[in-house]
Coordinates of C-alpha atoms and ligand atoms in Angstrom, one line a residue:
Chain A
M4 CA 1.5 28.4 -7.7
N5 CA -0.7 25.7 -9.3
K6 CA -4.1 25.4 -7.9
V7 CA -5.9 22.2 -8.9
L8 CA -9.6 21.5 -8.6
L9 CA -9.8 17.7 -8.6
I10 CA -13.2 16.1 -9.0
A11 CA -13.6 13.0 -6.8
E12 CA -15.2 9.9 -8.2
H13 CA -17.2 7.8 -5.7
D14 CA -20.3 5.5 -5.5
G15 CA -21.8 7.2 -2.5
R16 CA -20.1 4.9 -0.1
H17 CA -16.4 4.9 -1.1
L18 CA -14.0 6.9 -3.1
N19 CA -13.1 5.3 -6.4
P20 CA -9.4 4.4 -6.3
A21 CA -9.0 6.4 -9.6
T22 CA -9.2 9.6 -7.4
A23 CA -6.0 8.7 -5.5
K24 CA -4.2 8.2 -8.8
T25 CA -5.5 11.5 -10.1
V26 CA -4.1 13.2 -7.0
S27 CA -0.6 11.9 -7.9
C28 CA -0.9 13.4 -11.4
A29 CA -1.9 16.7 -9.8
A30 CA 1.0 16.5 -7.4
A31 CA 3.4 16.0 -10.3
L32 CA 2.6 19.6 -11.4
G33 CA 4.9 20.8 -8.5
D34 CA 4.3 23.8 -6.3
V35 CA 0.7 22.8 -6.1
E36 CA -2.4 23.2 -3.9
I37 CA -5.0 20.5 -4.4
T38 CA -8.6 20.9 -3.6
I39 CA -10.7 17.7 -3.9
A40 CA -14.3 18.5 -4.7
V41 CA -16.8 15.8 -3.8
F42 CA -20.3 16.0 -5.2
G43 CA -23.2 14.0 -4.0
R44 CA -25.4 13.3 -1.0
D45 CA -24.4 12.3 2.6
L46 CA -20.7 12.8 1.9
A47 CA -19.1 12.4 5.3
A48 CA -17.6 8.9 4.7
V49 CA -16.4 9.7 1.1
G50 CA -15.1 13.1 2.3
A51 CA -13.1 11.4 5.0
E52 CA -11.5 9.1 2.5
A53 CA -10.6 12.0 0.3
A54 CA -9.2 14.0 3.2
A55 CA -6.8 11.1 4.0
L56 CA -5.2 11.3 0.5
A57 CA -1.6 12.6 0.9
G58 CA -1.1 15.7 -1.1
A59 CA -4.6 17.0 -0.8
T60 CA -4.8 20.5 0.6
R61 CA -8.5 20.6 1.4
V62 CA -11.7 18.7 0.6
Q63 CA -14.9 20.5 -0.3
L64 CA -18.2 18.7 0.0
F65 CA -21.0 19.7 -2.4
D66 CA -23.8 18.0 -0.6
D67 CA -27.2 18.2 -2.4
A68 CA -29.7 15.5 -3.6
G69 CA -29.4 17.1 -7.0
F70 CA -25.8 15.9 -7.3
A71 CA -26.7 12.2 -6.7
P72 CA -26.6 10.2 -8.8
P73 CA -24.1 12.3 -10.7
L74 CA -25.2 13.7 -14.1
A75 CA -22.7 15.7 -16.2
A76 CA -25.4 18.2 -17.1
V77 CA -25.9 19.0 -13.4
L78 CA -22.3 18.7 -12.2
A79 CA -20.6 20.6 -15.1
P80 CA -22.2 24.1 -14.4
A81 CA -21.4 23.7 -10.7
I82 CA -17.8 22.9 -11.4
A83 CA -17.5 25.6 -14.0
A84 CA -18.7 28.1 -11.4
Q85 CA -15.8 27.1 -9.1
A86 CA -13.2 26.7 -11.8
P87 CA -12.0 30.4 -12.3
Q88 CA -10.3 30.2 -8.9
Y89 CA -8.0 27.4 -10.2
T90 CA -5.2 26.9 -12.7
H91 CA -6.2 23.3 -13.4
V92 CA -9.4 21.1 -13.2
F93 CA -8.6 17.4 -13.2
A94 CA -10.7 14.3 -13.1
P95 CA -9.9 10.6 -13.7
S96 CA -10.1 9.4 -17.3
T97 CA -12.9 6.9 -16.3
T98 CA -16.3 6.9 -17.9
F99 CA -17.3 9.4 -15.1
G100 CA -14.5 11.8 -15.9
K101 CA -14.7 11.5 -19.7
D102 CA -18.4 12.2 -19.6
L103 CA -18.0 15.2 -17.3
L104 CA -14.9 17.2 -18.0
P105 CA -15.4 18.1 -21.7
R106 CA -18.8 19.5 -20.7
V107 CA -17.0 21.6 -18.0
A108 CA -14.4 22.7 -20.5
A109 CA -16.9 23.8 -23.1
L110 CA -18.8 25.9 -20.5
L111 CA -15.5 27.6 -19.7
D112 CA -14.7 28.0 -23.4
V113 CA -11.4 26.2 -22.9
P114 CA -10.0 23.0 -24.5
A115 CA -9.6 19.8 -22.6
V116 CA -6.7 17.4 -22.6
S117 CA -7.7 13.7 -22.5
D118 CA -5.8 10.9 -20.9
I119 CA -2.8 12.7 -19.4
M120 CA -0.1 10.0 -18.9
A121 CA 2.7 12.2 -17.8
V122 CA 3.2 15.8 -16.7
E123 CA 6.2 17.6 -18.4
S124 CA 5.3 21.0 -17.0
P125 CA 2.2 22.7 -15.7
R126 CA 1.0 23.2 -19.2
R127 CA 2.8 20.4 -21.0
F128 CA 1.6 16.8 -21.0
R129 CA 2.1 13.5 -22.7
R130 CA -1.0 11.5 -23.9
P131 CA -1.5 8.4 -26.0
I132 CA -3.3 8.7 -29.3
Y133 CA -4.1 6.2 -32.1
A134 CA -4.8 3.4 -29.6
G135 CA -1.5 4.0 -27.9
N136 CA 0.4 3.6 -31.2
A137 CA 1.8 7.1 -30.7
I138 CA 2.5 9.3 -27.7
L139 CA 1.8 13.0 -28.2
T140 CA 3.3 15.8 -26.2
V141 CA 0.9 18.7 -26.0
E142 CA 1.0 22.2 -24.6
V143 CA -2.1 24.0 -23.5
A144 CA -1.0 27.3 -25.2
D145 CA -4.1 29.4 -25.7
A146 CA -6.4 29.0 -22.7
P147 CA -6.7 30.6 -19.3
M148 CA -6.6 27.2 -17.5
V149 CA -6.0 23.5 -18.0
V150 CA -8.9 21.1 -18.0
G151 CA -7.8 17.5 -18.2
T152 CA -8.6 13.8 -17.6
V153 CA -5.9 11.6 -16.1
R154 CA -5.0 8.2 -17.4
T155 CA -5.0 6.6 -14.0
A156 CA -3.0 3.5 -15.1
S157 CA 0.0 5.8 -15.5
F158 CA 0.1 7.0 -11.9
D159 CA 0.5 5.3 -8.5
A160 CA -2.2 6.0 -5.9
A161 CA -1.5 8.7 -3.4
P162 CA -1.2 7.0 0.0
A163 CA -3.9 7.5 2.6
T164 CA -1.5 9.2 5.1
G165 CA -2.8 12.8 4.9
S166 CA -5.3 14.7 6.9
A167 CA -6.7 17.6 4.8
A168 CA -9.4 19.9 6.1
V169 CA -12.9 19.2 5.1
E170 CA -15.3 22.1 4.2
A171 CA -19.0 21.9 3.6
M172 CA -19.7 24.2 0.7
G173 CA -23.4 24.9 0.9
V174 CA -23.8 25.0 -2.8
S175 CA -27.1 23.7 -4.3
A176 CA -27.3 21.8 -7.5
P177 CA -28.4 23.7 -10.5
A178 CA -31.9 22.8 -11.5
V179 CA -31.7 20.6 -14.6
A180 CA -34.9 18.9 -15.6
H181 CA -34.0 17.5 -18.9
S182 CA -31.9 14.5 -17.8
R183 CA -32.8 11.7 -15.4
V184 CA -31.0 8.6 -14.2
V185 CA -33.4 5.7 -14.5
S186 CA -31.1 3.0 -13.2
Q187 CA -27.5 3.0 -12.1
A188 CA -24.9 0.4 -12.8
E189 CA -24.3 -1.9 -9.9
A190 CA -20.6 -2.8 -9.5
Q191 CA -20.2 -6.6 -9.5
Q192 CA -19.7 -7.9 -6.0
G193 CA -17.5 -10.7 -4.9
R194 CA -14.8 -10.4 -7.5
P195 CA -11.9 -8.0 -7.5
D196 CA -12.5 -4.9 -9.5
L197 CA -10.9 -4.9 -13.0
Q198 CA -9.4 -1.4 -12.7
T199 CA -7.6 -1.9 -9.4
A200 CA -6.9 -5.6 -9.2
R201 CA -3.3 -6.7 -8.9
R202 CA -3.9 -9.7 -11.1
V203 CA -6.2 -10.0 -14.1
V204 CA -7.1 -13.1 -16.1
S205 CA -8.5 -12.1 -19.5
G206 CA -10.2 -14.1 -22.2
G207 CA -10.4 -13.5 -26.0
R208 CA -12.5 -14.7 -28.9
A209 CA -10.8 -18.1 -28.6
L210 CA -13.0 -19.0 -25.6
G211 CA -15.8 -19.6 -28.0
S212 CA -18.9 -19.2 -25.8
A213 CA -20.2 -17.8 -22.6
E214 CA -20.1 -21.3 -21.0
K215 CA -16.5 -21.8 -21.9
F216 CA -15.6 -18.3 -20.8
Q217 CA -16.0 -19.8 -17.3
L218 CA -12.5 -21.2 -17.8
V219 CA -11.3 -17.7 -17.5
Q220 CA -13.3 -17.1 -14.3
Q221 CA -12.1 -20.3 -12.7
L222 CA -8.5 -19.5 -13.3
A223 CA -9.2 -16.0 -12.0
D224 CA -10.7 -17.5 -8.8
V225 CA -7.7 -19.6 -8.2
L226 CA -5.5 -16.5 -8.4
G227 CA -7.8 -14.1 -6.7
A228 CA -7.8 -12.1 -9.9
A229 CA -10.2 -9.9 -11.7
V230 CA -11.6 -10.9 -15.1
G231 CA -11.1 -9.1 -18.4
A232 CA -12.0 -9.6 -22.0
S233 CA -11.3 -8.5 -25.5
R234 CA -13.8 -6.6 -27.6
A235 CA -14.3 -9.7 -29.7
A236 CA -15.3 -11.7 -26.6
V237 CA -17.7 -9.0 -25.4
D238 CA -19.3 -8.5 -28.8
A239 CA -19.9 -12.2 -29.0
G240 CA -21.6 -12.2 -25.7
F241 CA -19.0 -14.3 -23.8
A242 CA -18.5 -11.5 -21.2
S243 CA -20.2 -8.3 -20.1
S244 CA -19.2 -4.9 -21.6
D245 CA -17.6 -3.6 -18.4
L246 CA -14.9 -6.3 -18.7
Q247 CA -13.6 -5.0 -22.0
V248 CA -10.0 -3.9 -21.8
G249 CA -8.4 -1.6 -24.4
Q250 CA -8.6 1.6 -26.4
T251 CA -12.3 1.9 -26.0
G252 CA -12.7 -0.2 -22.8
K253 CA -10.7 -0.1 -19.6
I254 CA -7.0 0.9 -19.3
I255 CA -5.5 -1.2 -16.5
A256 CA -2.1 -1.7 -14.9
P257 CA -2.1 -4.9 -12.9
E258 CA 1.1 -6.7 -11.7
L259 CA 0.1 -9.8 -13.6
Y260 CA -2.1 -10.0 -16.8
I261 CA -2.8 -13.4 -18.2
A262 CA -4.2 -13.2 -21.8
L263 CA -5.9 -16.4 -22.9
G264 CA -6.6 -16.7 -26.7
F265 CA -5.9 -13.1 -27.8
S266 CA -4.4 -12.2 -31.1
G267 CA -2.8 -9.0 -29.7
A268 CA -4.6 -6.2 -31.6
S269 CA -3.2 -2.8 -30.8
Q270 CA -6.7 -1.7 -29.6
H271 CA -6.4 -4.3 -26.9
L272 CA -2.7 -3.9 -26.1
T273 CA -3.0 -0.1 -25.3
G274 CA -5.2 -1.2 -22.4
I275 CA -2.5 -3.3 -20.8
K276 CA 0.8 -1.6 -21.7
D277 CA 1.4 -0.7 -18.1
A278 CA 0.8 -4.2 -16.8
R279 CA 4.0 -5.3 -15.1
T280 CA 4.0 -8.9 -16.4
I281 CA 2.0 -10.1 -19.4
V282 CA 1.5 -13.8 -19.9
A283 CA 0.0 -15.0 -23.2
I284 CA -1.3 -18.4 -24.2
N285 CA -2.2 -18.8 -27.8
K286 CA -2.1 -21.8 -30.1
D287 CA -0.6 -19.7 -32.9
G288 CA 3.1 -19.2 -32.2
E289 CA 3.1 -16.3 -34.7
A290 CA 0.3 -14.4 -33.0
P291 CA 1.3 -10.7 -32.4
I292 CA 0.4 -11.0 -28.7
F293 CA 3.7 -12.8 -28.2
E294 CA 5.6 -9.6 -29.2
S295 CA 4.1 -7.9 -26.1
A296 CA 4.2 -10.9 -23.7
D297 CA 6.8 -11.2 -21.0
I298 CA 6.0 -14.9 -20.8
G299 CA 4.6 -16.8 -23.8
L300 CA 3.2 -20.3 -24.0
V301 CA 2.1 -21.7 -27.3
G302 CA -0.7 -24.2 -27.1
D303 CA -4.5 -24.8 -26.8
I304 CA -6.1 -22.9 -23.9
F305 CA -8.6 -25.7 -23.4
E306 CA -5.7 -28.1 -22.6
L307 CA -3.3 -25.7 -20.9
V308 CA -5.6 -23.6 -18.7
P309 CA -7.0 -26.6 -16.7
Q310 CA -3.4 -27.8 -16.3
L311 CA -2.4 -24.4 -15.0
Q312 CA -5.3 -24.2 -12.7
A313 CA -4.5 -27.7 -11.3
A314 CA -0.8 -26.7 -10.9
L315 CA -1.7 -23.5 -9.0
Q316 CA -4.2 -25.3 -6.8
S317 CA -1.8 -28.1 -5.8
R318 CA 0.8 -25.5 -5.1
A319 CA -1.6 -23.6 -2.9
S320 CA -2.4 -26.7 -0.9
R321 CA 1.3 -27.5 -0.5
Chain B
M15 CA -39.3 17.7 -40.4
K16 CA -37.8 15.3 -37.8
R17 CA -34.1 15.4 -38.5
I18 CA -31.1 13.6 -37.1
L19 CA -27.6 15.1 -37.5
V20 CA -24.8 12.6 -37.6
G21 CA -21.1 13.5 -37.2
I22 CA -18.7 11.8 -39.6
K23 CA -15.0 12.2 -39.0
R24 CA -12.5 10.8 -41.4
V25 CA -9.7 8.9 -39.6
V26 CA -6.8 6.6 -40.5
D27 CA -8.5 3.2 -40.9
Y28 CA -8.3 1.1 -37.8
N29 CA -6.5 -1.7 -39.6
V30 CA -3.6 0.5 -40.6
R31 CA -0.4 0.0 -38.6
I32 CA 0.3 3.4 -37.3
R33 CA 3.9 4.7 -37.8
V34 CA 5.3 7.9 -36.3
K35 CA 7.1 10.1 -38.8
P36 CA 10.9 10.1 -38.3
D37 CA 10.9 13.9 -37.6
N38 CA 8.3 13.4 -34.8
T39 CA 5.9 15.9 -36.4
G40 CA 3.0 13.5 -36.8
V41 CA 2.0 10.0 -37.9
V42 CA 2.4 8.8 -41.5
T43 CA -0.8 9.4 -43.4
D44 CA 0.5 9.5 -46.9
G45 CA -0.8 6.6 -48.9
V46 CA -2.7 5.0 -45.9
K47 CA -6.3 4.0 -46.0
L48 CA -8.7 6.6 -44.6
S49 CA -12.1 5.7 -43.4
I50 CA -15.1 6.9 -41.5
N51 CA -14.4 6.8 -37.8
P52 CA -15.9 3.4 -36.7
F53 CA -18.0 5.0 -34.0
D54 CA -19.5 7.4 -36.5
E55 CA -20.6 4.5 -38.7
I56 CA -22.4 3.1 -35.7
A57 CA -24.0 6.6 -35.2
L58 CA -25.1 6.7 -38.8
E59 CA -26.5 3.1 -38.6
E60 CA -28.5 4.1 -35.5
A61 CA -29.9 7.2 -37.2
L62 CA -30.9 5.1 -40.3
R63 CA -32.6 2.5 -38.1
L64 CA -34.6 5.3 -36.3
K65 CA -35.6 6.6 -39.6
E66 CA -36.6 3.2 -40.8
R67 CA -38.7 2.8 -37.7
G68 CA -40.5 6.0 -38.5
A69 CA -39.0 8.0 -35.6
A70 CA -37.2 10.4 -38.0
D71 CA -37.8 11.8 -41.5
E72 CA -34.3 12.8 -42.5
V73 CA -30.7 11.9 -41.7
V74 CA -28.1 14.5 -42.4
V75 CA -24.4 13.7 -42.2
V76 CA -21.8 16.3 -41.4
S77 CA -18.1 16.3 -41.6
I78 CA -15.5 19.0 -40.7
G79 CA -12.3 18.4 -42.7
P80 CA -10.5 18.8 -46.0
A81 CA -12.4 18.9 -49.3
D82 CA -11.6 15.3 -50.1
V83 CA -13.6 14.1 -47.1
Q84 CA -16.3 14.2 -49.7
A85 CA -15.4 10.6 -50.4
Q86 CA -16.4 9.5 -46.9
L87 CA -19.5 11.6 -47.0
R88 CA -20.5 9.8 -50.2
T89 CA -20.0 6.5 -48.5
A90 CA -22.3 7.8 -45.7
L91 CA -24.9 8.8 -48.3
A92 CA -24.6 5.3 -49.9
M93 CA -25.2 3.8 -46.5
G94 CA -28.5 5.7 -46.5
A95 CA -28.1 9.3 -45.3
D96 CA -30.3 11.8 -47.2
R97 CA -27.9 14.6 -47.4
A98 CA -24.4 15.7 -46.5
L99 CA -22.8 18.9 -45.2
L100 CA -19.0 19.4 -45.5
V101 CA -17.4 22.2 -43.4
A102 CA -14.2 22.5 -45.5
T103 CA -11.0 23.3 -43.8
D104 CA -7.5 22.0 -44.1
A105 CA -6.4 22.9 -40.6
P106 CA -6.8 20.4 -37.8
V107 CA -9.9 21.2 -35.8
E108 CA -9.8 20.6 -32.0
P109 CA -12.9 19.2 -30.3
L110 CA -14.0 22.6 -28.9
D111 CA -14.1 24.2 -32.4
A112 CA -15.7 21.0 -33.9
A113 CA -18.4 21.4 -31.2
K114 CA -18.8 25.1 -32.1
L115 CA -19.1 24.4 -35.8
L116 CA -21.6 21.5 -35.1
L117 CA -23.6 23.9 -32.9
K118 CA -23.9 26.3 -35.9
L119 CA -25.2 23.5 -38.0
V120 CA -27.6 22.4 -35.2
E121 CA -29.0 26.0 -35.2
R122 CA -29.4 25.8 -39.0
E123 CA -30.8 22.3 -39.2
Q124 CA -32.8 22.1 -36.0
P125 CA -32.3 18.4 -35.4
F126 CA -34.2 16.6 -32.6
L127 CA -31.2 14.3 -32.1
V128 CA -27.4 14.6 -32.8
L129 CA -25.6 11.3 -33.0
L130 CA -21.8 11.4 -32.7
G131 CA -19.2 8.8 -32.0
K132 CA -17.9 8.5 -28.4
Q133 CA -14.4 9.0 -29.7
A134 CA -12.4 9.5 -32.8
I135 CA -9.9 6.7 -33.0
D136 CA -7.1 9.0 -34.3
D137 CA -6.9 11.6 -31.5
D138 CA -8.8 9.4 -29.0
N139 CA -10.2 12.6 -27.4
N140 CA -13.7 11.6 -26.5
Q141 CA -14.8 15.2 -26.1
T142 CA -16.8 16.6 -29.0
G143 CA -20.3 15.3 -28.1
Q144 CA -20.1 16.5 -24.5
M145 CA -18.8 19.9 -25.6
L146 CA -21.6 20.3 -28.1
A147 CA -24.2 19.4 -25.5
A148 CA -22.8 22.0 -23.1
L149 CA -22.7 24.8 -25.8
W150 CA -26.2 23.8 -26.9
D151 CA -27.4 23.6 -23.3
R152 CA -29.0 20.3 -24.0
P153 CA -28.7 16.8 -22.4
Q154 CA -26.0 14.3 -23.3
A155 CA -26.1 10.6 -23.2
T156 CA -22.6 9.3 -23.8
F157 CA -21.3 5.7 -24.5
A158 CA -24.8 4.5 -25.7
S159 CA -25.3 0.8 -26.3
K160 CA -29.1 1.1 -26.6
V161 CA -31.3 4.0 -27.7
E162 CA -35.1 4.0 -27.5
I163 CA -37.5 6.8 -28.2
A164 CA -40.0 7.3 -25.4
G165 CA -42.3 10.1 -26.4
D166 CA -40.4 13.4 -26.2
A167 CA -37.5 11.8 -24.5
L168 CA -34.9 9.2 -25.2
R169 CA -34.1 6.3 -23.1
V170 CA -30.4 5.4 -23.4
T171 CA -28.4 2.5 -22.0
R172 CA -24.9 3.6 -21.3
E173 CA -21.7 1.5 -21.1
V174 CA -20.1 2.8 -17.9
D175 CA -17.2 1.4 -15.9
A176 CA -19.4 -0.4 -13.4
G177 CA -21.6 -1.9 -16.1
L178 CA -24.8 -0.6 -17.7
E179 CA -26.6 2.6 -16.7
T180 CA -29.9 3.8 -18.1
V181 CA -30.7 7.5 -18.4
E182 CA -33.7 9.4 -19.8
V183 CA -33.0 12.6 -21.6
D184 CA -35.5 15.1 -23.1
L185 CA -35.1 15.8 -26.8
P186 CA -33.3 17.5 -28.5
A187 CA -30.2 15.8 -27.1
V188 CA -26.7 14.6 -28.0
V189 CA -26.0 10.9 -28.0
T190 CA -22.5 9.4 -28.4
T191 CA -22.2 5.8 -29.5
D192 CA -20.4 2.9 -28.1
L193 CA -19.3 -0.2 -30.0
R194 CA -22.3 -2.4 -29.1
L195 CA -25.1 -0.1 -30.1
N196 CA -25.4 -1.9 -33.5
E197 CA -23.5 -3.4 -36.4
P198 CA -23.3 -1.0 -39.3
R199 CA -24.7 -2.3 -42.6
Y200 CA -22.6 -2.8 -45.7
V201 CA -22.9 -0.5 -48.6
K202 CA -24.3 -2.0 -51.8
L203 CA -23.1 -1.1 -55.2
P204 CA -26.4 0.4 -56.5
E205 CA -26.5 2.6 -53.4
I206 CA -23.0 3.9 -54.3
I207 CA -24.3 5.0 -57.7
K208 CA -27.5 6.5 -56.3
A209 CA -25.5 8.4 -53.6
K210 CA -23.7 10.4 -56.3
K211 CA -26.9 12.3 -56.9
K212 CA -27.7 13.0 -53.3
P213 CA -27.1 16.6 -52.1
L214 CA -23.7 17.4 -50.6
E215 CA -23.3 21.1 -49.6
T216 CA -19.9 22.6 -48.8
L217 CA -19.7 25.3 -46.2
D218 CA -16.9 27.6 -45.1
P219 CA -16.1 27.7 -41.3
A220 CA -15.6 31.5 -41.5
A221 CA -19.1 31.9 -43.0
L222 CA -20.4 29.9 -40.1
G223 CA -18.8 32.5 -37.8
V224 CA -16.2 30.1 -36.2
A225 CA -12.5 30.5 -36.7
P226 CA -10.8 27.3 -35.6
R227 CA -7.6 28.0 -33.7
E228 CA -4.9 25.9 -32.1
R229 CA -5.4 26.1 -28.4
V230 CA -3.5 22.9 -27.6
K231 CA -0.2 22.7 -29.5
A232 CA 0.9 19.3 -30.7
L233 CA 4.7 19.5 -29.9
R234 CA 6.0 16.1 -30.6
Y235 CA 4.8 12.6 -31.7
E236 CA 6.8 9.6 -30.5
A237 CA 6.5 5.9 -30.9
P238 CA 5.4 4.2 -27.7
A239 CA 8.1 2.5 -25.6
V240 CA 8.5 -1.2 -26.7
R241 CA 8.4 -3.9 -24.1
S242 CA 11.7 -5.7 -23.7
R243 CA 11.7 -9.2 -25.3
G244 CA 9.9 -11.8 -23.3
V245 CA 10.6 -15.5 -22.8
R246 CA 8.9 -18.5 -24.3
V247 CA 8.1 -21.4 -22.0
K248 CA 7.4 -24.9 -23.3
D249 CA 4.8 -26.1 -20.9
V250 CA 2.7 -25.3 -17.8
A251 CA 5.4 -26.4 -15.4
E252 CA 7.8 -23.9 -16.8
L253 CA 5.2 -21.2 -16.8
V254 CA 4.5 -21.8 -13.1
A255 CA 8.3 -21.8 -12.4
Q256 CA 8.6 -18.4 -14.2
L257 CA 5.7 -16.9 -12.2
E258 CA 7.2 -18.2 -9.0
S259 CA 10.7 -16.8 -9.8
R260 CA 9.2 -13.4 -10.5
G261 CA 7.3 -13.4 -7.2
L262 CA 3.9 -13.2 -9.0
I263 CA 2.4 -16.2 -7.3
Ligands
FAD429 C1 -13.0 1.2 -33.0 C2 -12.4 0.0 -32.5 C3 -12.2 -0.1 -31.1 C4 -11.8 -1.3 -30.5 N1 -11.6 -1.3 -29.2 C5 -11.1 -2.4 -28.6 C6 -10.9 -2.5 -27.2 O1 -11.1 -1.6 -26.5 N2 -10.5 -3.7 -26.7 C7 -10.2 -4.8 -27.5 O2 -9.8 -5.9 -27.0 N3 -10.4 -4.8 -28.8 C8 -10.9 -3.6 -29.4 N4 -11.1 -3.6 -30.8 C9 -11.0 -4.9 -31.5 C10 -9.6 -5.3 -31.9 O3 -9.3 -4.7 -33.1 C11 -9.6 -6.8 -32.2 O4 -10.5 -7.2 -33.1 C12 -9.9 -7.6 -30.9 O5 -9.1 -7.1 -29.8 C13 -9.6 -9.1 -31.1 O6 -10.0 -9.8 -30.0 P1 -9.3 -11.3 -29.8 O7 -7.8 -11.1 -29.6 O8 -10.0 -11.8 -28.6 O9 -9.7 -12.1 -31.0 P2 -9.0 -12.6 -32.3 O10 -8.2 -11.5 -32.9 O11 -9.9 -13.4 -33.1 O12 -7.9 -13.6 -31.7 C14 -8.1 -14.8 -31.2 C15 -6.8 -15.5 -31.0 O13 -7.1 -16.7 -30.3 C16 -6.2 -17.8 -30.8 N5 -6.9 -19.0 -30.5 C17 -8.0 -19.6 -31.1 N6 -8.3 -20.7 -30.5 C18 -7.4 -21.0 -29.5 C19 -7.2 -22.0 -28.6 N7 -8.1 -23.0 -28.5 N8 -6.2 -21.9 -27.7 C20 -5.3 -20.9 -27.8 N9 -5.5 -19.8 -28.7 C21 -6.5 -19.9 -29.5 C22 -6.0 -17.5 -32.2 O14 -4.8 -18.0 -32.7 C23 -6.1 -15.9 -32.3 O15 -4.8 -15.4 -32.2 C24 -11.5 -2.4 -31.4 C25 -11.7 -2.3 -32.7 C26 -12.2 -1.2 -33.3 C27 -12.4 -1.1 -34.8
AMP430 N1 -14.0 17.0 -37.7 C1 -15.1 16.3 -37.4 N2 -16.1 16.2 -38.3 C2 -17.3 15.6 -37.9 N3 -17.5 15.0 -36.8 C3 -16.6 15.1 -35.8 C4 -15.3 15.8 -36.1 N4 -14.6 15.7 -35.0 C5 -15.3 15.0 -34.0 N5 -16.5 14.7 -34.6 C6 -17.5 13.9 -33.9 O1 -17.3 13.8 -32.5 C7 -17.0 12.4 -32.1 C8 -15.9 12.4 -31.0 O2 -14.7 12.9 -31.5 P1 -13.5 13.3 -30.5 O3 -14.1 14.2 -29.5 O4 -12.5 14.0 -31.4 O5 -13.0 12.0 -30.0 C9 -16.6 11.7 -33.4 O6 -16.8 10.4 -33.4 C10 -17.5 12.5 -34.4 O7 -18.8 11.9 -34.4

């Protein structure tokens, strides 16, 4: 039997949707018992959300002020102490999971598998490498357990139809004085979250300035979409870093992705390969982005995007 | 001596179009351009800036890889590093063993700061820095987009999913770099000549007491699935019609 310790990600109020997707990856192991571990402070609400995830066997709450805000140096030894009872330790491949799980693995003297995109067997997984230009099948051969992060764009969220038992663990946080959180990132309010949005409108270098990047935001507003950006657009200061999509940014899987003024570098494309429909607008008909687009339109974004916005608005008021 | 250790991994250059070998045993690396991992260039640049600001006395670059990684280490020396260490091995080294080898060098060199890339763009693992910090039992600040020395601590701005987070970590510490930490300098020709005389020491992993082994087997490399051919529309009206017919709006 596979026994998975799954580390929940949350912001103190709500479970991050990446957790539900990680549950689906764990469930794909087959013959599995899934324990969701929630670390933090005042965990009742988050614990209840975790307990509702179909497939979860139990939820364990590790409630201690030392676990909030989460620091890998504090969480890793606490997780490593639990790990020997399990065959697998999983976390989402978000900045939270990527920061944390390698530290856990090293404490256990085991390797880690990053960005699991498919489960072939309990020890055999597929993962993207070289910015998604190759897919590698790996087998964890020489290790007592599997520690891995899950590429959440590859999995559907487990539905909230379960009712796992919730246990308070009474474990206190290890004393770690060498690391302190000075200020936490505040998730942007009022706009759909890039990682979970069904629609994303994204802007590339072609936008030209932060002011003109508003074109992207306006189209996104009409569609109720989240906003994304290329590295080039972020580097140039048109958009904030949390909007970067790609190999070294966010990996997303919306139903609709509208790419405005992107060349189509593989470092970007690997972030959207699970998008259901990709629309590209670029004035260069030869741009590589068109090879990956489901719907391509050649032309100037500064002409076409206002037209598209107007067409969508008049359609909405019909 | 206030020393910074910088990890330099050699990878297939990011501009190379990656092709999987027909027998699925790897990607084609023969005859392709190999370069310093872009995140490691950023790590080195940051170390050099800290030294230029007087916060460090020496920048030591270290690579684990085949003997000819010397070429990339020479480039790092030309960028401004003071000396280089090469842990020579032809076998692929997984992040856990890379971290174990780096720990040996940390024990030898006693740096107050280790700067690594957040990920190597070949295996895209994003593990080594976190593993080193665990084995060394020291703090980690991953995905750094700003690094400031604050006495015996380091204040690091991190690029996390929700935006920017600031942490303070006591030194010594491990920091891994994100793209926007800095823009690495170009190497000038006279520096390349000068770099030939800078010290480059080659070490044997066995002598360091670490025997890298294959814990995770690479079974099969495949090209990613290609998207089926899309359609071209001629104007916005056609685009809207397409979106409608697919139930997307
Ligand atoms: C280590 C590393 C990691 C990276 N990680 C990422 C990552 O995570 N995400 C990412 O996105 N990139 C990443 N990159 C960068 C990537 O290689 C590309 O440089 C980047 O994606 C290009 O962004 P772009 O398409 O916006 O810009 P460009 O490549 O400059 O393309 C702009 C496009 O806009 C078109 N255009 C210009 N004006 C107009 C107009 N008025 N109307 C319509 N079209 C117009 C042009 O024809 C062109 O095709 C990474 C690179 C490296 C080295
Ligand atoms: N073989 C190596 N030699 C030197 N540094 C390495 C090596 N492998 C990994 N690193 C460092 O660790 C970082 C992260 O690598 P990875 O965990 O493989 O994604 C790299 O950017 C390097 O700074």
